[in-house]
Amino acid sequence: MIRARAMKRFGRVLLLLAAAVAASLAIGVDARAETVYNFSVSVDYTGPYAAVMDSWHGGQVAMVDWWNKTRGKELGVRVNLKTYDMRYNPSVVAQNWPSILSGDKPILHLGMGAPDLISLMKRLPEDKVPMIMGTAMVGTVWVPNGWHFSSRPTYSHEFAGLFEYLAGKLPEKRPLRIGTVSTQGVSGYVDIVNGVVKLAKMYPDRFQVVESVWVDIQPINITNEIRRIAKEKPDVILTANNTAQVIATVKALKELGMKVPVVTSSHNGLNEVAKAVPLEDLEGSYSVFAFAPYMDKGVKQAADIFNKYNTSKGTWGTTAAQNASQAILSLRTLERAISKVGAANVTGQAMYDALMAGEFPESGFLGLLPALRFSKDAPFPTGDIKVKAITVRNGKIVSLSDKWLPVPKLDKW
Amino acid sequence: MLPSGVYFESFDREGRYLRTKPQIACFVGLLVLLAGFPFLSNDYLLGIASMMYITMIAVFGLQITVGMAGQINLGQSAFVGIGAYVAAALSGSAGLPFWMTIPAAGLAAGSASILFGLPAVRVKGFYLALTTIAAQVIFPIVVIRLPVAWFGGPNGLAMEPAHIFGRTLGSPMEMYYLCLAVLLVLGTFAFNLQRSRVGRAFRALRDNDIVPGVLGINPFRYKILAFFGGAFFGGISGALYAYFVRYVTTDQFTLWLSVWYIGMLIVGGLHSPLGAILGTLFITGVQETIHHVGTLLLASHSGISGGIVFASTNVVLGGAIIITLIFEPYGLAHRWNLIKAAYRIWPYSHN
């Protein structure tokens, strides 16, 4: 009797042991099946963009976490974001990059802005690591055969898309009259104006730059300068550089008793300006960029993903949408690379090849981006470039149009 | 001050920087430590060290102009920028090797500085500060407006890493040794300059504007020379920076950077090249520590936002500088000299 009981107990223990071994084997098999790839990420938590970094990085992290739990699981791949605080400083990027390369062996770098481009542009082709940016490009980095990319074209291209739309809405047949506010001595800022001047030269019947004024980077009052633009009766005033310049432009227009729409980008857009200026003063102004606005109906799935997976204090808005689109392009590139070389063999070169391997359909981007096709000619999509814009209508920031706005062809300036 | 019993029998020996065997041993130990640093650290620390050496060279230059000759210069970053652009242009379009581009960058920056040094003959103090700020303001505008074929216009210039004997100096360790080698050469020059005939003329100019002329020192010549020397160092620093970052645009050389250079020199001590070393070490150390602590705070999910951390880092850094100046208004180099003197006459007190 006792022996039988002991045998029974022994049998149970054996069963438990077998189950434990089977479970651990299953986990082991599962773990072995999962391949982990590193994406290195430049952020700026202790530099000038620290205030928006929660939403910025939150957009990237949410998309990657969602992908890991869905598509990544199916493919047996997990993406690990290796985040580096670069302080928005090219020297810090240059300092960090060698240790990122040797330590993380990233297959892709998610860049943040000009410092990444400055420090890494020449190194990436040698290091065989492509970089995808979330910000728009500038003409200064428009070089062929680079390994730096953005889903967004140059700022000038993005403005051209909006200007094309506005020119088409003019009541009479004449060029759209554009005034520009910018700063000399900052190459990126000058470049944006140069791109718009090139646009006007290419299409003199559609666009005319009537006056360009140059102001301080952080101006206090630019009423005199805006008066000079106002004399030329502009249809729009382009203020592409920073929020301070947009605020100064809007205040100057108010002081002069004028209503001229101000055109801005994503980084100095309406949401940011509205923190300092009442929305009624921004009525009719625009922000334009080559990703979908956060309030677009089409980006609901992306917004839901952000709200579900975001663990930061960031909120869904222009910044989060911009960087979610950067992340989703990177992840679709990885999927394509996996389909070409297999889940276990993805390298930086495979990611680059995947970027070059034809069009990324719009359907893969959760409504955040239009269809994109990269080539060796430029660090941004060539071919049909499209943008979307937001505007202030009846005291509310709304999408200008549900449809993507086409960008006219713009040659290098 | 030397301890009792330590004396020299010749002026030559007394005039040396390294006068005793322990001093020589310490210096050799330091050199061995610097040379061995790459084997004790990682790529990230090597990057920080390389950047610190590059900055140190620019601050050495500032010490010559401001500390040694007493000519205020708030545009050192513009001269660093000129050096960077010249090195990038010469290595790119002309294909010159780094051992030619680096001195050429120094000479170009030095030559450009003469233009801004000329007013020093007639004005000083705030007025001179304004002319050097003008250099800072004019630099990006001119570079952007020059023909694109020269300096890339608004596009800036990309550059290849330095090469020597067919070998690319692209790795962090190679870059570290390049920066260290240049720093040692220029550091030796800066330390010896202050004791040379030119250095004594500079100090005479710093201490009094009129007397040097009476003593046969040509103020015009030496003021220009002070600007040239300072900017020469700045240009070389810029060339190394260009090789380090490998892309040059005007945005990298701001007035803000010039202010930092001045800050480093003041914290370190204006009147000695040692001040440039200690100031750069101190500010870089504090910056990196604060940044590291800030990053840890953010990573700890303490609920502090990134914006607050950034603002705090600047406040803490500014506070550190203020506290240093309150307790050591003559700079860290002065404190170092006091410690050295106290050590030498220990156990007796040093007053």
Short mmCIF file of N, CA and C in Angstrom, two decimals, chain A residues 44-51 53-54 85-87 89-92 94-96 98-99 102 114 117-123 126 139-141 184-188 190-191 194 214 311 313 412-413, chain B residues 42-44 47-48 51 140-141 144-145 153-156 158-161 170 172 241 243-252 287-288 290-291 294-295 298 302-310 313:
data_model
loop_
_atom_site.label_atom_id
_atom_site.label_comp_id
_atom_site.label_asym_id
_atom_site.label_seq_id
_atom_site.Cartn_x
_atom_site.Cartn_y
_atom_site.Cartn_z
N ASP A 44 17.12 63.87 -27.68
CA ASP A 44 17.68 65.08 -27.07
C ASP A 44 16.91 65.35 -25.78
N TYR A 45 17.21 64.56 -24.76
CA TYR A 45 16.50 64.73 -23.49
C TYR A 45 17.13 65.82 -22.62
N THR A 46 18.35 66.20 -22.92
CA THR A 46 18.98 67.24 -22.09
C THR A 46 19.53 68.37 -22.95
N GLY A 47 18.94 68.57 -24.11
CA GLY A 47 19.35 69.66 -25.00
C GLY A 47 18.16 70.54 -25.32
N PRO A 48 18.25 71.32 -26.40
CA PRO A 48 17.21 72.32 -26.68
C PRO A 48 15.83 71.75 -27.00
N TYR A 49 15.77 70.48 -27.39
CA TYR A 49 14.45 69.91 -27.74
C TYR A 49 13.90 69.00 -26.64
N ALA A 50 14.45 69.14 -25.45
CA ALA A 50 14.05 68.26 -24.35
C ALA A 50 12.54 68.35 -24.07
N ALA A 51 11.98 69.53 -24.24
CA ALA A 51 10.57 69.73 -23.87
C ALA A 51 9.62 68.89 -24.72
N MET A 53 10.55 66.00 -26.21
CA MET A 53 11.15 64.68 -26.43
C MET A 53 10.26 63.52 -25.99
N ASP A 54 9.41 63.75 -24.99
CA ASP A 54 8.52 62.67 -24.57
C ASP A 54 7.60 62.25 -25.72
N ASP A 85 21.23 59.98 -25.88
CA ASP A 85 20.97 61.41 -25.73
C ASP A 85 22.11 62.19 -26.36
N MET A 86 21.86 62.73 -27.53
CA MET A 86 22.92 63.42 -28.28
C MET A 86 22.94 64.93 -28.02
N ARG A 87 22.05 65.42 -27.21
CA ARG A 87 22.02 66.84 -26.83
C ARG A 87 21.93 67.78 -28.03
N ASN A 89 23.75 67.98 -30.64
CA ASN A 89 25.08 68.56 -30.78
C ASN A 89 25.92 67.63 -31.66
N PRO A 90 26.40 68.13 -32.80
CA PRO A 90 27.15 67.25 -33.71
C PRO A 90 28.39 66.64 -33.07
N SER A 91 29.03 67.36 -32.16
CA SER A 91 30.22 66.80 -31.51
C SER A 91 29.84 65.58 -30.67
N VAL A 92 28.70 65.67 -29.99
CA VAL A 92 28.27 64.55 -29.15
C VAL A 92 27.89 63.34 -30.02
N ALA A 94 29.23 62.70 -32.93
CA ALA A 94 30.51 62.15 -33.40
C ALA A 94 31.21 61.37 -32.29
N GLN A 95 31.08 61.84 -31.05
CA GLN A 95 31.68 61.14 -29.91
C GLN A 95 31.03 59.77 -29.70
N ASN A 96 29.71 59.74 -29.81
CA ASN A 96 28.96 58.53 -29.49
C ASN A 96 29.01 57.46 -30.57
N PRO A 98 31.10 55.94 -32.73
CA PRO A 98 31.95 54.74 -32.76
C PRO A 98 31.56 53.71 -31.71
N SER A 99 31.17 54.18 -30.51
CA SER A 99 30.80 53.20 -29.48
C SER A 99 29.44 52.58 -29.79
N SER A 102 30.31 49.83 -32.38
CA SER A 102 30.98 48.64 -31.86
C SER A 102 30.13 47.94 -30.80
N ALA A 114 19.65 68.01 -37.76
CA ALA A 114 20.88 68.45 -38.41
C ALA A 114 22.16 67.85 -37.78
N LEU A 117 22.84 64.50 -39.21
CA LEU A 117 23.23 64.58 -40.62
C LEU A 117 24.67 65.06 -40.75
N ILE A 118 25.00 66.11 -39.99
CA ILE A 118 26.34 66.69 -40.09
C ILE A 118 27.40 65.65 -39.73
N SER A 119 27.18 64.97 -38.63
CA SER A 119 28.23 64.08 -38.13
C SER A 119 28.25 62.71 -38.81
N LEU A 120 27.12 62.26 -39.28
CA LEU A 120 27.06 60.87 -39.75
C LEU A 120 27.00 60.71 -41.26
N MET A 121 26.64 61.78 -41.96
CA MET A 121 26.41 61.67 -43.40
C MET A 121 27.57 60.99 -44.12
N LYS A 122 28.79 61.38 -43.79
CA LYS A 122 29.95 60.83 -44.47
C LYS A 122 30.32 59.44 -43.95
N ARG A 123 29.94 59.15 -42.71
CA ARG A 123 30.37 57.89 -42.10
C ARG A 123 29.46 56.73 -42.47
N GLU A 126 30.36 54.20 -45.16
CA GLU A 126 31.51 53.36 -44.77
C GLU A 126 31.09 52.35 -43.71
N GLY A 139 18.44 71.38 -48.55
CA GLY A 139 19.23 71.23 -49.76
C GLY A 139 20.68 70.91 -49.47
N THR A 140 21.16 71.33 -48.30
CA THR A 140 22.57 71.12 -47.96
C THR A 140 22.93 69.63 -47.87
N VAL A 141 21.95 68.77 -47.62
CA VAL A 141 22.28 67.34 -47.53
C VAL A 141 21.70 66.57 -48.71
N GLN A 184 19.90 85.18 -41.80
CA GLN A 184 21.15 84.93 -42.51
C GLN A 184 22.16 84.34 -41.54
N GLY A 185 23.11 83.63 -42.10
CA GLY A 185 24.17 83.10 -41.26
C GLY A 185 23.89 81.71 -40.73
N VAL A 186 22.64 81.25 -40.87
CA VAL A 186 22.33 79.87 -40.47
C VAL A 186 22.03 79.12 -41.77
N SER A 187 22.91 78.21 -42.12
CA SER A 187 22.86 77.64 -43.47
C SER A 187 21.51 76.97 -43.78
N GLY A 188 20.97 76.24 -42.81
CA GLY A 188 19.71 75.55 -43.04
C GLY A 188 18.57 76.52 -43.31
N VAL A 190 18.82 79.66 -44.51
CA VAL A 190 19.02 80.31 -45.81
C VAL A 190 18.62 79.34 -46.91
N ASP A 191 18.94 78.08 -46.70
CA ASP A 191 18.66 77.05 -47.71
C ASP A 191 17.16 76.96 -48.02
N ASN A 194 16.29 79.73 -50.24
CA ASN A 194 16.85 79.49 -51.57
C ASN A 194 16.00 78.49 -52.36
N TRP A 214 15.38 89.47 -43.50
CA TRP A 214 16.28 88.68 -42.65
C TRP A 214 16.24 89.26 -41.25
N THR A 311 4.32 54.76 -23.21
CA THR A 311 4.55 54.70 -21.77
C THR A 311 5.15 56.02 -21.26
N LYS A 313 5.32 60.44 -21.07
CA LYS A 313 4.33 61.48 -20.77
C LYS A 313 3.88 62.20 -22.04
N LYS A 412 17.22 70.89 -57.93
CA LYS A 412 18.19 71.25 -56.89
C LYS A 412 18.63 72.71 -57.06
N TRP A 413 18.77 73.43 -55.95
CA TRP A 413 19.15 74.83 -56.05
C TRP A 413 20.60 75.02 -55.62
N ASN B 42 36.85 53.33 -23.25
CA ASN B 42 36.06 52.83 -24.38
C ASN B 42 35.94 53.92 -25.44
N ASP B 43 35.27 53.58 -26.53
CA ASP B 43 35.17 54.52 -27.65
C ASP B 43 34.51 55.83 -27.24
N TYR B 44 33.52 55.73 -26.37
CA TYR B 44 32.80 56.94 -25.96
C TYR B 44 33.72 57.89 -25.19
N GLY B 47 36.12 59.54 -27.41
CA GLY B 47 35.48 60.65 -28.13
C GLY B 47 35.46 61.90 -27.27
N ILE B 48 35.09 61.73 -26.01
CA ILE B 48 35.04 62.88 -25.09
C ILE B 48 36.44 63.47 -24.94
N MET B 51 37.56 65.35 -28.12
CA MET B 51 36.86 66.64 -28.23
C MET B 51 37.40 67.63 -27.20
N PRO B 140 29.74 83.60 -40.51
CA PRO B 140 28.81 82.72 -41.24
C PRO B 140 28.24 83.38 -42.49
N ILE B 141 28.00 84.69 -42.41
CA ILE B 141 27.40 85.37 -43.57
C ILE B 141 28.36 85.31 -44.76
N ILE B 144 28.77 81.69 -46.17
CA ILE B 144 27.60 81.26 -46.95
C ILE B 144 27.56 81.96 -48.31
N ARG B 145 28.01 83.23 -48.33
CA ARG B 145 27.92 84.01 -49.57
C ARG B 145 29.09 83.78 -50.52
N GLY B 153 29.26 77.01 -49.79
CA GLY B 153 28.11 77.91 -49.57
C GLY B 153 27.30 77.44 -48.37
N PRO B 154 25.98 77.54 -48.47
CA PRO B 154 25.16 77.12 -47.33
C PRO B 154 25.23 75.61 -47.08
N ASN B 155 25.69 74.86 -48.09
CA ASN B 155 25.75 73.39 -47.95
C ASN B 155 26.82 72.93 -46.99
N GLY B 156 27.83 73.76 -46.77
CA GLY B 156 28.94 73.31 -45.94
C GLY B 156 29.82 72.33 -46.70
N ALA B 158 31.77 68.45 -46.61
CA ALA B 158 32.03 67.14 -46.00
C ALA B 158 33.51 66.84 -46.17
N MET B 159 34.05 66.06 -45.29
CA MET B 159 35.46 65.71 -45.47
C MET B 159 35.78 64.28 -45.08
N GLU B 160 36.84 63.80 -45.70
CA GLU B 160 37.29 62.43 -45.44
C GLU B 160 38.13 62.43 -44.16
N PRO B 161 38.28 61.27 -43.53
CA PRO B 161 39.17 61.23 -42.36
C PRO B 161 40.63 61.45 -42.77
N GLY B 170 40.73 56.97 -38.85
CA GLY B 170 39.28 57.13 -38.70
C GLY B 170 38.74 56.60 -37.39
N PRO B 172 38.26 55.89 -33.30
CA PRO B 172 38.37 56.80 -32.15
C PRO B 172 39.78 56.82 -31.56
N TYR B 241 38.71 69.61 -35.39
CA TYR B 241 37.26 69.44 -35.23
C TYR B 241 36.65 68.91 -36.54
N TYR B 243 38.12 67.18 -38.86
CA TYR B 243 38.48 65.77 -39.04
C TYR B 243 37.69 64.88 -38.08
N PHE B 244 37.34 65.42 -36.94
CA PHE B 244 36.61 64.66 -35.93
C PHE B 244 35.15 64.46 -36.34
N VAL B 245 34.49 65.58 -36.73
CA VAL B 245 33.06 65.51 -37.05
C VAL B 245 32.83 65.13 -38.52
N ARG B 246 33.77 65.50 -39.36
CA ARG B 246 33.78 65.18 -40.80
C ARG B 246 32.72 65.92 -41.60
N TYR B 247 32.19 66.96 -41.08
CA TYR B 247 31.31 67.82 -41.86
C TYR B 247 31.35 69.21 -41.23
N VAL B 248 31.42 70.20 -42.07
CA VAL B 248 31.57 71.56 -41.55
C VAL B 248 30.45 72.44 -42.08
N THR B 249 29.70 73.04 -41.18
CA THR B 249 28.74 74.08 -41.57
C THR B 249 28.91 75.26 -40.62
N THR B 250 28.38 76.38 -41.02
CA THR B 250 28.56 77.60 -40.20
C THR B 250 27.85 77.47 -38.85
N ASP B 251 26.79 76.65 -38.81
CA ASP B 251 25.99 76.54 -37.58
C ASP B 251 26.79 75.99 -36.40
N GLN B 252 27.92 75.34 -36.71
CA GLN B 252 28.68 74.70 -35.63
C GLN B 252 29.56 75.68 -34.87
N GLN B 287 30.17 69.26 -17.31
CA GLN B 287 29.14 69.07 -18.35
C GLN B 287 28.78 67.59 -18.48
N GLU B 288 29.79 66.77 -18.58
CA GLU B 288 29.53 65.33 -18.79
C GLU B 288 28.87 64.71 -17.56
N ILE B 290 26.99 66.25 -15.27
CA ILE B 290 25.61 66.73 -15.16
C ILE B 290 24.74 66.01 -16.19
N HIS B 291 25.28 65.87 -17.38
CA HIS B 291 24.50 65.20 -18.42
C HIS B 291 24.20 63.75 -18.03
N GLY B 294 21.62 63.72 -15.35
CA GLY B 294 20.33 64.05 -15.97
C GLY B 294 19.73 62.86 -16.68
N THR B 295 20.56 62.15 -17.43
CA THR B 295 20.08 60.98 -18.16
C THR B 295 19.62 59.90 -17.19
N LEU B 298 16.26 60.82 -15.79
CA LEU B 298 15.19 60.57 -16.75
C LEU B 298 14.88 59.08 -16.84
N SER B 302 11.51 59.08 -12.65
CA SER B 302 11.22 59.86 -11.45
C SER B 302 10.10 60.86 -11.68
N GLY B 303 9.63 60.93 -12.91
CA GLY B 303 8.55 61.87 -13.20
C GLY B 303 9.04 63.24 -13.63
N ILE B 304 10.36 63.41 -13.69
CA ILE B 304 10.91 64.70 -14.11
C ILE B 304 10.93 64.74 -15.63
N SER B 305 10.47 65.86 -16.22
CA SER B 305 10.43 65.93 -17.67
C SER B 305 11.80 66.31 -18.22
N GLY B 306 12.01 65.97 -19.49
CA GLY B 306 13.28 66.27 -20.14
C GLY B 306 13.58 67.76 -20.16
N GLY B 307 12.54 68.58 -20.34
CA GLY B 307 12.74 70.03 -20.39
C GLY B 307 13.32 70.55 -19.09
N ILE B 308 12.84 70.01 -17.98
CA ILE B 308 13.33 70.47 -16.68
C ILE B 308 14.79 70.03 -16.50
N VAL B 309 15.08 68.81 -16.93
CA VAL B 309 16.46 68.32 -16.79
C VAL B 309 17.41 69.22 -17.58
N PHE B 310 17.01 69.60 -18.81
CA PHE B 310 17.87 70.45 -19.63
C PHE B 310 18.10 71.79 -18.95
N THR B 313 20.43 71.34 -16.02
CA THR B 313 21.84 71.13 -16.34
C THR B 313 22.52 72.47 -16.56
#
